[in-house]
CHARMM-style PDB file with segment names, atoms N, HN, CA, C and O in Angstrom:
ATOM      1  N   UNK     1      16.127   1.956  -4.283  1.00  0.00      PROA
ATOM      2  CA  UNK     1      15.656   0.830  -5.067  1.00  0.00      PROA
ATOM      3  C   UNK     1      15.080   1.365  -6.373  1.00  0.00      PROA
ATOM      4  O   UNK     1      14.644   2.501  -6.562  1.00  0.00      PROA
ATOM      5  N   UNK     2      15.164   0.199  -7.381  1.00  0.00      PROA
ATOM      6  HN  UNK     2      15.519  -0.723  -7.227  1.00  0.00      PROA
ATOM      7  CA  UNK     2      15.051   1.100  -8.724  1.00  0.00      PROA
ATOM      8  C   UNK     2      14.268   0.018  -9.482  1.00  0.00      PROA
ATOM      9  O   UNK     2      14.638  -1.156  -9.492  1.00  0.00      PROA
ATOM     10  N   UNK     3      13.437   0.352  -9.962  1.00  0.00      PROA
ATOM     11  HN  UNK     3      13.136   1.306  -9.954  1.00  0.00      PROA
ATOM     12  CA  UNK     3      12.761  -0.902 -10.965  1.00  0.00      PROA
ATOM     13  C   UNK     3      13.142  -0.411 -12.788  1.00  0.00      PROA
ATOM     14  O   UNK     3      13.291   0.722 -13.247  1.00  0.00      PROA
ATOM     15  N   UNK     4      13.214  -1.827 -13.528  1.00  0.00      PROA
ATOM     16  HN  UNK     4      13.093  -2.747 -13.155  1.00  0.00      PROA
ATOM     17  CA  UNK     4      13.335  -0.787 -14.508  1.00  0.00      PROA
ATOM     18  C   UNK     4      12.049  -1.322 -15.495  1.00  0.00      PROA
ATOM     19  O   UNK     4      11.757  -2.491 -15.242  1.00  0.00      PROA
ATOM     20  N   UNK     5      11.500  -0.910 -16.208  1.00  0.00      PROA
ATOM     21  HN  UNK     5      11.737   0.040 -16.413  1.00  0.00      PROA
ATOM     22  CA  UNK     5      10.307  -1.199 -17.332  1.00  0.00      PROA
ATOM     23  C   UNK     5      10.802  -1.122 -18.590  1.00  0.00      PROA
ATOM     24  O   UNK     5      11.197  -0.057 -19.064  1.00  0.00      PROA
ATOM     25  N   UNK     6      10.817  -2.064 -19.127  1.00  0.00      PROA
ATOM     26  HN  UNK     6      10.496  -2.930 -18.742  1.00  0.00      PROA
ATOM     27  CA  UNK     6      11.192  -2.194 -20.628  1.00  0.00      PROA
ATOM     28  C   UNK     6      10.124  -2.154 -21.729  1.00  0.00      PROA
ATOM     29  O   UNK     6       9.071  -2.683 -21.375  1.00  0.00      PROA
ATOM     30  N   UNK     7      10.130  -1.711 -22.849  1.00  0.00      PROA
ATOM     31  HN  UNK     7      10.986  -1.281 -23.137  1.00  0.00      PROA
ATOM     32  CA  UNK     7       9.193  -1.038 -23.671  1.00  0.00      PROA
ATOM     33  C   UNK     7       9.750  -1.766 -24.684  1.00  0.00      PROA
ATOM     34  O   UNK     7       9.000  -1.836 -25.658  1.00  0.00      PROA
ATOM     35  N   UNK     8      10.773  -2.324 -24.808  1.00  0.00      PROA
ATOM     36  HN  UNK     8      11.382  -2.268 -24.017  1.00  0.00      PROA
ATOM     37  CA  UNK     8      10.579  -2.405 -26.532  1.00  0.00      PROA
ATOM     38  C   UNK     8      10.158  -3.311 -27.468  1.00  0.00      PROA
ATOM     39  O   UNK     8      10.816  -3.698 -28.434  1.00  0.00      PROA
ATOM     40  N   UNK     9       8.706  -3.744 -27.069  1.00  0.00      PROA
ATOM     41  HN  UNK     9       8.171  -3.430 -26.284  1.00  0.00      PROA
ATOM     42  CA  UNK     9       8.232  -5.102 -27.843  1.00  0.00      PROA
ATOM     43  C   UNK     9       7.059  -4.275 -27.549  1.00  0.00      PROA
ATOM     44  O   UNK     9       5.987  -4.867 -27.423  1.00  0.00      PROA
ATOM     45  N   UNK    10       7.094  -2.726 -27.393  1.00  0.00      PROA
ATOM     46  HN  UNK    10       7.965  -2.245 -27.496  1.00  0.00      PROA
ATOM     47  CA  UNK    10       5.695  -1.751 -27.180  1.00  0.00      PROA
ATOM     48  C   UNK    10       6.386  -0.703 -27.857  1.00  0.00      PROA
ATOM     49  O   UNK    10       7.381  -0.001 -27.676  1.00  0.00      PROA
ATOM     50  N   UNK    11       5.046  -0.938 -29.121  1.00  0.00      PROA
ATOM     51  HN  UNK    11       4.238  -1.508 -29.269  1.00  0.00      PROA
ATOM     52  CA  UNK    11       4.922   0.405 -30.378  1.00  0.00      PROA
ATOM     53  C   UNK    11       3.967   1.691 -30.228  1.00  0.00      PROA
ATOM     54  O   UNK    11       3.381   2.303 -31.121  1.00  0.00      PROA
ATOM     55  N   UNK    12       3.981   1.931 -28.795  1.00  0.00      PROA
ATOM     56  HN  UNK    12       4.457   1.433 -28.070  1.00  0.00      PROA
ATOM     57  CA  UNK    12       3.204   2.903 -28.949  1.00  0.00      PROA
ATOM     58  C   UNK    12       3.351   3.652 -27.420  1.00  0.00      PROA
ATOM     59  O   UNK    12       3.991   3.107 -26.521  1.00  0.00      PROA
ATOM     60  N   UNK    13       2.838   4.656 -27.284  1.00  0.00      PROA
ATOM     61  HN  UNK    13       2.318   5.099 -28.014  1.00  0.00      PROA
ATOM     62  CA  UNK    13       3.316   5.167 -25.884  1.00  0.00      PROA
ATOM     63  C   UNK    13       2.340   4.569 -24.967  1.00  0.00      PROA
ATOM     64  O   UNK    13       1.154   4.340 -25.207  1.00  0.00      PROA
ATOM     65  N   UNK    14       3.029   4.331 -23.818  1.00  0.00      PROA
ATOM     66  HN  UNK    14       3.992   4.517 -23.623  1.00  0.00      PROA
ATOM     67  CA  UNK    14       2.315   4.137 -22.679  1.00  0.00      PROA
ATOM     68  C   UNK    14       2.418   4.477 -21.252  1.00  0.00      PROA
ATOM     69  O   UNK    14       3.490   4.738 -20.705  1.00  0.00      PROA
ATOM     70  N   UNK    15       0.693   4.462 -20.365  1.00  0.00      PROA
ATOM     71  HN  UNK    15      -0.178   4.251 -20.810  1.00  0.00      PROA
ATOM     72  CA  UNK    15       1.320   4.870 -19.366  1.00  0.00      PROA
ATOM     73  C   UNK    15       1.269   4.099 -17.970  1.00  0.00      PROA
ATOM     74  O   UNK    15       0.965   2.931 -18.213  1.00  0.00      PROA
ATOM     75  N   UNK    16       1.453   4.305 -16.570  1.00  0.00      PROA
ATOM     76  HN  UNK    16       1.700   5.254 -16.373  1.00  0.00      PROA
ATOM     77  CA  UNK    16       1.406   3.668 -15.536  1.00  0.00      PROA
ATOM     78  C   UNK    16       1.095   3.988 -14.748  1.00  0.00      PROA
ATOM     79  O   UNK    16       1.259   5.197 -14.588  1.00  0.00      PROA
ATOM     80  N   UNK    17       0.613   3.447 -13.961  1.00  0.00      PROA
ATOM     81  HN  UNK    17       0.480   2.465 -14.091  1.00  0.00      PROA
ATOM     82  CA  UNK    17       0.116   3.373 -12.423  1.00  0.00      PROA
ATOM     83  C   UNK    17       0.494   2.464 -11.580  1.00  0.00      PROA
ATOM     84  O   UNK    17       0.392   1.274 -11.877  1.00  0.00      PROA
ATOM     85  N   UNK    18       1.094   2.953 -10.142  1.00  0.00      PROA
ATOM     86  HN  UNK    18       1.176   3.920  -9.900  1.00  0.00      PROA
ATOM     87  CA  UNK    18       1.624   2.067  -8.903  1.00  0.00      PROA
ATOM     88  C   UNK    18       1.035   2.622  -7.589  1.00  0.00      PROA
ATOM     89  O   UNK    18       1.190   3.673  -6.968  1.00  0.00      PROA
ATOM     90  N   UNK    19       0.094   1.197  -7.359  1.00  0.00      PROA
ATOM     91  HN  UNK    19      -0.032   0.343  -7.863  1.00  0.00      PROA
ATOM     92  CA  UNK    19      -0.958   1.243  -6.473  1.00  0.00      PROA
ATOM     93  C   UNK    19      -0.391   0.501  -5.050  1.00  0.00      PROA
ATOM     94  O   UNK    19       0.276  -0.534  -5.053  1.00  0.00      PROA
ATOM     95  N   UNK    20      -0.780   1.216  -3.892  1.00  0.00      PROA
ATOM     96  HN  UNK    20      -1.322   2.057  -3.890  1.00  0.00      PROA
ATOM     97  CA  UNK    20      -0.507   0.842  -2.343  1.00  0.00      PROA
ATOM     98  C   UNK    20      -1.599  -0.536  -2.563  1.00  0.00      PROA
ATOM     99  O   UNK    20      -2.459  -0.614  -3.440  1.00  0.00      PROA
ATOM    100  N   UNK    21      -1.279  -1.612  -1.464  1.00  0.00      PROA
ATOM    101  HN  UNK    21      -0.580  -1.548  -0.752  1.00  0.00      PROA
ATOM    102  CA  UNK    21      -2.702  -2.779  -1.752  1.00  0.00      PROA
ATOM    103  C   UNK    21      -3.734  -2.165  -1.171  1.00  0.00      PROA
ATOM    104  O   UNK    21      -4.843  -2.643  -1.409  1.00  0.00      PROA
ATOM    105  N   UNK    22      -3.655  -1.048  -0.335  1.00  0.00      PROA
ATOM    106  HN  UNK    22      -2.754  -0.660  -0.141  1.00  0.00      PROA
ATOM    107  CA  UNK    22      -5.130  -0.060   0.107  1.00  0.00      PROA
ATOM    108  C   UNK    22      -5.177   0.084  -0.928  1.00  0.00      PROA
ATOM    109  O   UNK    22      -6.404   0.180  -0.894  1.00  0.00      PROA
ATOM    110  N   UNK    23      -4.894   0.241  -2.264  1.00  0.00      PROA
ATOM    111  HN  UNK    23      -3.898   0.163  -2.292  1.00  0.00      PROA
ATOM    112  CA  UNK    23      -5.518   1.279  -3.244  1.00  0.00      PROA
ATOM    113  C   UNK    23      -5.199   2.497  -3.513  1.00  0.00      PROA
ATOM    114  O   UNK    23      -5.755   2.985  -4.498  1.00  0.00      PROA
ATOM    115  N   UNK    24      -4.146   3.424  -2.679  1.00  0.00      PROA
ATOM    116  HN  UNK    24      -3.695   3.027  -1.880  1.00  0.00      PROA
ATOM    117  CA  UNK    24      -3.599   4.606  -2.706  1.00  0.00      PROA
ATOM    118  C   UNK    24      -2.694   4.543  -4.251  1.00  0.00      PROA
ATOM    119  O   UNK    24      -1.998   3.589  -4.600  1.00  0.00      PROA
ATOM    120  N   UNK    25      -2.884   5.636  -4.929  1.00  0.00      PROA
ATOM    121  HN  UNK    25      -3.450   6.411  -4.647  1.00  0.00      PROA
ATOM    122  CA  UNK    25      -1.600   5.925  -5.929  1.00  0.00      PROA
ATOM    123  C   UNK    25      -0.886   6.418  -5.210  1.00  0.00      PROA
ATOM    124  O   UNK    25      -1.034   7.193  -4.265  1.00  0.00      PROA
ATOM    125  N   UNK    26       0.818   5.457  -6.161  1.00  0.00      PROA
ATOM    126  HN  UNK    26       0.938   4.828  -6.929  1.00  0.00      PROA
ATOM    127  CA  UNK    26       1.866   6.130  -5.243  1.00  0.00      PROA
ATOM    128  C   UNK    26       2.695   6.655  -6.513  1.00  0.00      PROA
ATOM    129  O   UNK    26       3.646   7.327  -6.114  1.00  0.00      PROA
ATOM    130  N   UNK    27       2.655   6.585  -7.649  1.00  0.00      PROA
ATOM    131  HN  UNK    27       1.882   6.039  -7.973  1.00  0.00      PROA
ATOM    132  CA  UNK    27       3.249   7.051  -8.383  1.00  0.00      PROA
ATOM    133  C   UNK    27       2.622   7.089 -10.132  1.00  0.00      PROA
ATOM    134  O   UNK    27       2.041   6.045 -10.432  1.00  0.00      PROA
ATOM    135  N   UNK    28       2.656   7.664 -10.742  1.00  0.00      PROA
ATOM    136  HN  UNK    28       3.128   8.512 -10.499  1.00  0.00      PROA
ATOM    137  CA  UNK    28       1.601   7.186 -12.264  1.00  0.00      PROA
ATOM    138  C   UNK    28       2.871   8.204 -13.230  1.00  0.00      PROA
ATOM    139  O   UNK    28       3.622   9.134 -12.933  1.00  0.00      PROA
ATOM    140  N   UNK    29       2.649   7.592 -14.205  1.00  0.00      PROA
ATOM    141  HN  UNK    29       2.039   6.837 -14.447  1.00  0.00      PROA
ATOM    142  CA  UNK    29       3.563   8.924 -15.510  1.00  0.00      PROA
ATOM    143  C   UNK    29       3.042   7.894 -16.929  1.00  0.00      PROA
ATOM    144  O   UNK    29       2.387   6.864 -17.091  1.00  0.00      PROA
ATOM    145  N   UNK    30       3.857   8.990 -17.866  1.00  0.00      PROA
ATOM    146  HN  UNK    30       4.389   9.826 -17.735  1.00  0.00      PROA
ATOM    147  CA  UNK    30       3.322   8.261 -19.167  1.00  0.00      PROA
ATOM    148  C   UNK    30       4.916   7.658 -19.748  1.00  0.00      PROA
ATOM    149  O   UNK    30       5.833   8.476 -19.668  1.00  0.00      PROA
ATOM    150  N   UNK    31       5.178   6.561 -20.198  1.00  0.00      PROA
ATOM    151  HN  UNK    31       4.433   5.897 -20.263  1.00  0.00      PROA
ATOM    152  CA  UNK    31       6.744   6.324 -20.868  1.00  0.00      PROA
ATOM    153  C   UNK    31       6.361   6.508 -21.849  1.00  0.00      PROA
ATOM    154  O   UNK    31       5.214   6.555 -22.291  1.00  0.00      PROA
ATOM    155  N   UNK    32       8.120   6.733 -22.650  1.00  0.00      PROA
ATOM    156  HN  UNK    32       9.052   6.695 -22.291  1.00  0.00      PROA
ATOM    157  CA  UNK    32       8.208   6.120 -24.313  1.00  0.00      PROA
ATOM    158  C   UNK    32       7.888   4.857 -24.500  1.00  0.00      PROA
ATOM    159  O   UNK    32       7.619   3.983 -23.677  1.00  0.00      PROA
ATOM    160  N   UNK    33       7.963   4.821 -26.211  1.00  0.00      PROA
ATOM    161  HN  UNK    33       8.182   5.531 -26.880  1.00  0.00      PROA
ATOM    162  CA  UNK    33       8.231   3.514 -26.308  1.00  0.00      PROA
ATOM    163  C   UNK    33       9.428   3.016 -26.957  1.00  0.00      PROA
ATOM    164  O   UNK    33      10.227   3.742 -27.548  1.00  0.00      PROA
ATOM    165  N   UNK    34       9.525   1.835 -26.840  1.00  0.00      PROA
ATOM    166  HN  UNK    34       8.876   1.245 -26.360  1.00  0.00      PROA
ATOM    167  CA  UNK    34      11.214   1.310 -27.224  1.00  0.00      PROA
ATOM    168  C   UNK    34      12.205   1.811 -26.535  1.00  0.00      PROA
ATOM    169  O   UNK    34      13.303   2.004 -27.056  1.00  0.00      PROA
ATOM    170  N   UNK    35      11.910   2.126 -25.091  1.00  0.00      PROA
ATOM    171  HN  UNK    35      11.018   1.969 -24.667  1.00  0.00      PROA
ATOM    172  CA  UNK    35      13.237   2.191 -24.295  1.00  0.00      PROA
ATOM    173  C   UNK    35      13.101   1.551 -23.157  1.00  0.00      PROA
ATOM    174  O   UNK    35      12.017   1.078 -22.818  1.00  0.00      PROA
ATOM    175  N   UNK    36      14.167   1.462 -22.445  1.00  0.00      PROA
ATOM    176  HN  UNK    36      15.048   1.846 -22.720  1.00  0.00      PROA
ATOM    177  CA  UNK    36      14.092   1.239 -21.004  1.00  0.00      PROA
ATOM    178  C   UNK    36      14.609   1.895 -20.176  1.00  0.00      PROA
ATOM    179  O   UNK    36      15.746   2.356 -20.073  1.00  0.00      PROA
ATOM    180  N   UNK    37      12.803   1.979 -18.914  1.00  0.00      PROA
ATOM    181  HN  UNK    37      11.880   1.604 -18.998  1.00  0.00      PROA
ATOM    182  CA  UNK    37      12.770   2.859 -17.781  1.00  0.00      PROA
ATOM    183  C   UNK    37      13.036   2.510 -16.392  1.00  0.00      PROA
ATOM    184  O   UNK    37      12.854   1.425 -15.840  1.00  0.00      PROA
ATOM    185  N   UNK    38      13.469   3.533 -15.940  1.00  0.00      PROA
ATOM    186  HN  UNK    38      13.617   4.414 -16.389  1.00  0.00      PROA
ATOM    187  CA  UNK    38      14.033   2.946 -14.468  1.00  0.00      PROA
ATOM    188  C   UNK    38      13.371   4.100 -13.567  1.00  0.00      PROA
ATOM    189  O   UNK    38      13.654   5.291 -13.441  1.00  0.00      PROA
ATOM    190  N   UNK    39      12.268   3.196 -12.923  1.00  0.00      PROA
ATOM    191  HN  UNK    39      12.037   2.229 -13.025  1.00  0.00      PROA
ATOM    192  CA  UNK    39      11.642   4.200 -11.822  1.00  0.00      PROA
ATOM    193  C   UNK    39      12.397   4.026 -10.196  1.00  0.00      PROA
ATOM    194  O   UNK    39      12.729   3.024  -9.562  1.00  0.00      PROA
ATOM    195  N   UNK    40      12.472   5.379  -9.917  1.00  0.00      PROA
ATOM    196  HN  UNK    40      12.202   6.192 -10.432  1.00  0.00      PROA
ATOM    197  CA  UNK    40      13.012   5.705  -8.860  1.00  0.00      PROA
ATOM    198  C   UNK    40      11.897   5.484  -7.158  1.00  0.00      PROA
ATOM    199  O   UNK    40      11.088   6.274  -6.671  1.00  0.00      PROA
ATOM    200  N   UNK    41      12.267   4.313  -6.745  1.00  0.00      PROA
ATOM    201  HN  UNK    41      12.924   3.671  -7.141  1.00  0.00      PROA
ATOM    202  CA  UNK    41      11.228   3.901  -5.541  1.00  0.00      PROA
ATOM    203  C   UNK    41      12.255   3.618  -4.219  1.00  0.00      PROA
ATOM    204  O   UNK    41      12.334   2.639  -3.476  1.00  0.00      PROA
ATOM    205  N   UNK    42      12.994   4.873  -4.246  1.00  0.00      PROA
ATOM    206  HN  UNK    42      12.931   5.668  -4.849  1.00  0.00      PROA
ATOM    207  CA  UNK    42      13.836   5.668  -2.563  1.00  0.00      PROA
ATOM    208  C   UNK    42      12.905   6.077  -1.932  1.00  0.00      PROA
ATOM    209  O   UNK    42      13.087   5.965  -0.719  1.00  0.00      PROA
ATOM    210  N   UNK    43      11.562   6.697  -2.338  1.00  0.00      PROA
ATOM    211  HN  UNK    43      11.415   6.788  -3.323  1.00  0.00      PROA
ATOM    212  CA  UNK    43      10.888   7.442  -1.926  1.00  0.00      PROA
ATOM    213  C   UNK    43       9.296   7.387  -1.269  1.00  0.00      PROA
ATOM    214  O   UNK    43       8.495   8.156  -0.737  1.00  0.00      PROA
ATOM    215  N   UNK    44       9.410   5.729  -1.734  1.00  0.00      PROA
ATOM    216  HN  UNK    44      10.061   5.104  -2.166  1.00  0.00      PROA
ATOM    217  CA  UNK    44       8.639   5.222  -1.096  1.00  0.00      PROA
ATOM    218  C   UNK    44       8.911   4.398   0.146  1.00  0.00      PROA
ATOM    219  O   UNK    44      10.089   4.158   0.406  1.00  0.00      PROA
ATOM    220  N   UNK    45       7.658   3.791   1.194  1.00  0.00      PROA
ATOM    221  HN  UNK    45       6.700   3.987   0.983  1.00  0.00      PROA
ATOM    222  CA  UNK    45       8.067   3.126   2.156  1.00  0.00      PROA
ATOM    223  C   UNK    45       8.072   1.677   1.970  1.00  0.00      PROA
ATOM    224  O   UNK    45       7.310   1.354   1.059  1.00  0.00      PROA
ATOM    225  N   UNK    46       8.606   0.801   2.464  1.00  0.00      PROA
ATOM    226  HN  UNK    46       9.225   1.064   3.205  1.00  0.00      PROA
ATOM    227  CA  UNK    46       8.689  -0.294   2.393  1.00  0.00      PROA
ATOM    228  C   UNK    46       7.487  -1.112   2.389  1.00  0.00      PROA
ATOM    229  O   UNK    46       6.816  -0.933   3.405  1.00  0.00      PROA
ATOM    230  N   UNK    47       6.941  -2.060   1.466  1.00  0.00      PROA
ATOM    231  HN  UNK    47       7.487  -2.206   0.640  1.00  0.00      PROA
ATOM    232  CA  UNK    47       5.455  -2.500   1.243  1.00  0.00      PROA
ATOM    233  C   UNK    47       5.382  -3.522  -0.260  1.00  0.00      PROA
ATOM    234  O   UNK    47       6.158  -3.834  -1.164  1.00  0.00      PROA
ATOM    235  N   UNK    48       4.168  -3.755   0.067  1.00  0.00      PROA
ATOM    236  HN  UNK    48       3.539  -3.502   0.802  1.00  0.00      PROA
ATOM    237  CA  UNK    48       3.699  -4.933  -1.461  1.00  0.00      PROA
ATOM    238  C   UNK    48       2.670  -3.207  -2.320  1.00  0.00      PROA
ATOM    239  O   UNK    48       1.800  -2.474  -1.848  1.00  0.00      PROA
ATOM    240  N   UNK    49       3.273  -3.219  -3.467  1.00  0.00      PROA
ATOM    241  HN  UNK    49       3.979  -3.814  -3.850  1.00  0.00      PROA
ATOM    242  CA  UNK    49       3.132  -2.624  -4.706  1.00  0.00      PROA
ATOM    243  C   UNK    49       2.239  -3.476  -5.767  1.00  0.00      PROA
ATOM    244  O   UNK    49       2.236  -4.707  -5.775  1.00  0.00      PROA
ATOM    245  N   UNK    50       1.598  -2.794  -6.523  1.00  0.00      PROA
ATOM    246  HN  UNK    50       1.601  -1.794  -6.517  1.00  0.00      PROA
ATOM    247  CA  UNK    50       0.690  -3.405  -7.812  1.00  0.00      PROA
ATOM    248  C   UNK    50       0.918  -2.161  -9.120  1.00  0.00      PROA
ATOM    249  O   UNK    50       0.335  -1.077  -9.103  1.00  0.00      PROA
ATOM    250  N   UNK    51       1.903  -2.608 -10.229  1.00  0.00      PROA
ATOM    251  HN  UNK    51       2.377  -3.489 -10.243  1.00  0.00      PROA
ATOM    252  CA  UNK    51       1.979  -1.401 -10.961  1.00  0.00      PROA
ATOM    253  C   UNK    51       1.240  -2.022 -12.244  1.00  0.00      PROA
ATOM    254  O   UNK    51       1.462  -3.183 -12.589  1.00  0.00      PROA
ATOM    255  N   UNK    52       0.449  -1.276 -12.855  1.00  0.00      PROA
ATOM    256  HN  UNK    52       0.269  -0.333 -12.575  1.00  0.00      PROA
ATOM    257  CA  UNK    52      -0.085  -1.659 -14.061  1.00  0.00      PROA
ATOM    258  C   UNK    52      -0.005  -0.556 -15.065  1.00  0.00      PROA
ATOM    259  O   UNK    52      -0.346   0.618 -14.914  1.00  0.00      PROA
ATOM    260  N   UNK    53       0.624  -1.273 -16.357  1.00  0.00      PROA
ATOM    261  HN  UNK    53       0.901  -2.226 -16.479  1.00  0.00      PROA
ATOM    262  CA  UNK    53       0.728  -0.627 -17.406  1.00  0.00      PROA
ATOM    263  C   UNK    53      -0.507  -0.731 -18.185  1.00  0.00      PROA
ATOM    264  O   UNK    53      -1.280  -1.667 -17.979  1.00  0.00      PROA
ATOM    265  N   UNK    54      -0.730   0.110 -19.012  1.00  0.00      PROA
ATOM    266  HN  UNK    54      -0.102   0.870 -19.179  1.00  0.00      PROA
ATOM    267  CA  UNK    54      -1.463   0.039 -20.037  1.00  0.00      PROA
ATOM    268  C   UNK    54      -1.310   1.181 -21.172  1.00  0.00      PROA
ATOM    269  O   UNK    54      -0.463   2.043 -20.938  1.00  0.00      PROA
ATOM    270  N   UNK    55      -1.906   1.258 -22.156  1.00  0.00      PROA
ATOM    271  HN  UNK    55      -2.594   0.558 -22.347  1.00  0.00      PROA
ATOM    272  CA  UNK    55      -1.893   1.300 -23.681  1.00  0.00      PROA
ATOM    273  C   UNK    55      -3.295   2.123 -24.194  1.00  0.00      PROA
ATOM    274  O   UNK    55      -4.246   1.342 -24.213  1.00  0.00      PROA
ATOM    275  N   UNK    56      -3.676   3.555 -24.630  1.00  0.00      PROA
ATOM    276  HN  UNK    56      -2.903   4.190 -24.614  1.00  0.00      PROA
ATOM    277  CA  UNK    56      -4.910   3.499 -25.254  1.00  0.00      PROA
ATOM    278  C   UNK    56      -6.139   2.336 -24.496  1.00  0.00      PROA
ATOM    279  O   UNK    56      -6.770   1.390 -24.967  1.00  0.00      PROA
ATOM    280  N   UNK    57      -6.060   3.170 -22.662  1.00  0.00      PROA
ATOM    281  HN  UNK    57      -5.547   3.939 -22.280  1.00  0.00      PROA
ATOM    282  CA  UNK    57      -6.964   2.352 -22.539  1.00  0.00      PROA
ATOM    283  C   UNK    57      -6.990   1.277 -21.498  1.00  0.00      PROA
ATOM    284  O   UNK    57      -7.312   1.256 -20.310  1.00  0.00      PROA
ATOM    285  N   UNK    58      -6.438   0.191 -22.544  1.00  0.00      PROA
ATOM    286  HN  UNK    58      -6.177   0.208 -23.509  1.00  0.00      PROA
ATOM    287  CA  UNK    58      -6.314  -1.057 -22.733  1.00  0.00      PROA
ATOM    288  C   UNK    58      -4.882  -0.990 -21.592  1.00  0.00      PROA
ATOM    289  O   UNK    58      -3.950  -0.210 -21.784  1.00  0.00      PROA
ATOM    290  N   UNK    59      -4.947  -2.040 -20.316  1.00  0.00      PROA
ATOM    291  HN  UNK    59      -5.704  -2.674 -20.161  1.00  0.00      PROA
ATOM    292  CA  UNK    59      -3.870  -2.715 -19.244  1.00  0.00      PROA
ATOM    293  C   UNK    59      -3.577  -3.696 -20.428  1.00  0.00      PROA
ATOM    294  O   UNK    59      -4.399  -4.256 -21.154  1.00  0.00      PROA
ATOM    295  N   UNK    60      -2.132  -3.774 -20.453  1.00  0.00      PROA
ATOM    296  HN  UNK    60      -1.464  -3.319 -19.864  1.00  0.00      PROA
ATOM    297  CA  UNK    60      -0.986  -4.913 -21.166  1.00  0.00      PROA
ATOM    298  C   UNK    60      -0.536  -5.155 -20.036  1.00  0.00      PROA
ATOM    299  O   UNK    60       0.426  -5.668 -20.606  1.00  0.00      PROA
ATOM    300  N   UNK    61      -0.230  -5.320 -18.676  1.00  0.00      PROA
ATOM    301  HN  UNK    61      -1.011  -4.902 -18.213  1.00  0.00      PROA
ATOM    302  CA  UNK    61       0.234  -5.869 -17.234  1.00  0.00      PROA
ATOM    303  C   UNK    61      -0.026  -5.455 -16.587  1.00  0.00      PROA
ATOM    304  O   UNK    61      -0.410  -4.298 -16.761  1.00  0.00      PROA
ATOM    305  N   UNK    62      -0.047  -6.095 -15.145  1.00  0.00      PROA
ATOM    306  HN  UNK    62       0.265  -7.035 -15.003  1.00  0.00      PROA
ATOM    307  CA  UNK    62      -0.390  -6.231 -13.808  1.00  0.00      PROA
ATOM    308  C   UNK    62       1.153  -6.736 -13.232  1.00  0.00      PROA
ATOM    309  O   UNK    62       1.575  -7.865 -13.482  1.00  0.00      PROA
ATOM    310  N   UNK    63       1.834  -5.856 -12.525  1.00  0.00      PROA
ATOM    311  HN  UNK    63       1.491  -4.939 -12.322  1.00  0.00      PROA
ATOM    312  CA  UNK    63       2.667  -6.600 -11.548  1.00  0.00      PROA
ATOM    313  C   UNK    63       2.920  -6.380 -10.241  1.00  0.00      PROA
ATOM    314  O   UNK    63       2.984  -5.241  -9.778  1.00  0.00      PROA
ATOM    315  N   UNK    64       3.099  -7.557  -9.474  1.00  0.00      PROA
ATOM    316  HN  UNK    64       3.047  -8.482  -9.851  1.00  0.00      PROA
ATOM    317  CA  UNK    64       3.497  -7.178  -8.277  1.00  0.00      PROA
ATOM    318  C   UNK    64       4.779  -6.788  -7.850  1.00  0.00      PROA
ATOM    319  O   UNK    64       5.660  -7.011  -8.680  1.00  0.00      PROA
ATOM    320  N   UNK    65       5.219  -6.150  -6.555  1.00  0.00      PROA
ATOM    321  HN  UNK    65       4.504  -5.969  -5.880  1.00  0.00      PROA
ATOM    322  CA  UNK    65       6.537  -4.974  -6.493  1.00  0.00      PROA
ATOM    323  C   UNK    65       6.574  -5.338  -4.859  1.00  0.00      PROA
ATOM    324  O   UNK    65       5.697  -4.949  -4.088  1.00  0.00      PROA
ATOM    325  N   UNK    66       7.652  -6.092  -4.475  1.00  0.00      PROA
ATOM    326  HN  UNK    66       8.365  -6.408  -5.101  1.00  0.00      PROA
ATOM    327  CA  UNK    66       7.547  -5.577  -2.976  1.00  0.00      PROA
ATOM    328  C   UNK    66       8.541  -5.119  -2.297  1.00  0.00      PROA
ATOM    329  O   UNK    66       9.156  -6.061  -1.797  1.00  0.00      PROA
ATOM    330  N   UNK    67       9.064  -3.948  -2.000  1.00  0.00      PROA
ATOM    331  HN  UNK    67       8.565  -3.183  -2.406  1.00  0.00      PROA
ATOM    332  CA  UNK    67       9.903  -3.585  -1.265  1.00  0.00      PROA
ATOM    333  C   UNK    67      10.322  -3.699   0.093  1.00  0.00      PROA
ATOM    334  O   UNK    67       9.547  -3.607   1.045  1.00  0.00      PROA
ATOM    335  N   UNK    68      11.014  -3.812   0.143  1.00  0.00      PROA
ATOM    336  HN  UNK    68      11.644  -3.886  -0.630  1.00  0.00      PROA
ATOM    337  CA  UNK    68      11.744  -4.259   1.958  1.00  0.00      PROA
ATOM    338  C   UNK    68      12.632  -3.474   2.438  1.00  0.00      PROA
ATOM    339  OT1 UNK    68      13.117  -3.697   3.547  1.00  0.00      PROA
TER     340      UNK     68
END
């Protein structure tokens, strides 16, 4: 399973975090900007996900992710 994150209405780099609903990190990195990313989630187990982007800081989203 593959999610992809799109950047390009984001001028600046940013990075992420994808949280278990315990709260565990299951994955974090930093993207470009103006492209689109496709994170690789084979490697996780099947579950409800919370990935949040943000910017200098500053969260620009909150989303939910649930794999089956």
């Amino acid at each position: 399973m593959f999610i992809q994150v799109n950047s390009e209405n984001i001028f600046e780099a940013y990075s992420f975090e994808m949280y278990s609903l315990t709260g565990t990190l299951i994955l974090s990195g930093n993207l470009q900007q103006q492209e689109l990313h496709a994170l690789n989630l084979n490697s996780i187990p099947s579950g409800i996900y919370l990935i949040r982007i943000h910017t200098n800081g500053v969260t620009k989203q909150i989303e939910k992710i649930v794999k089956e």
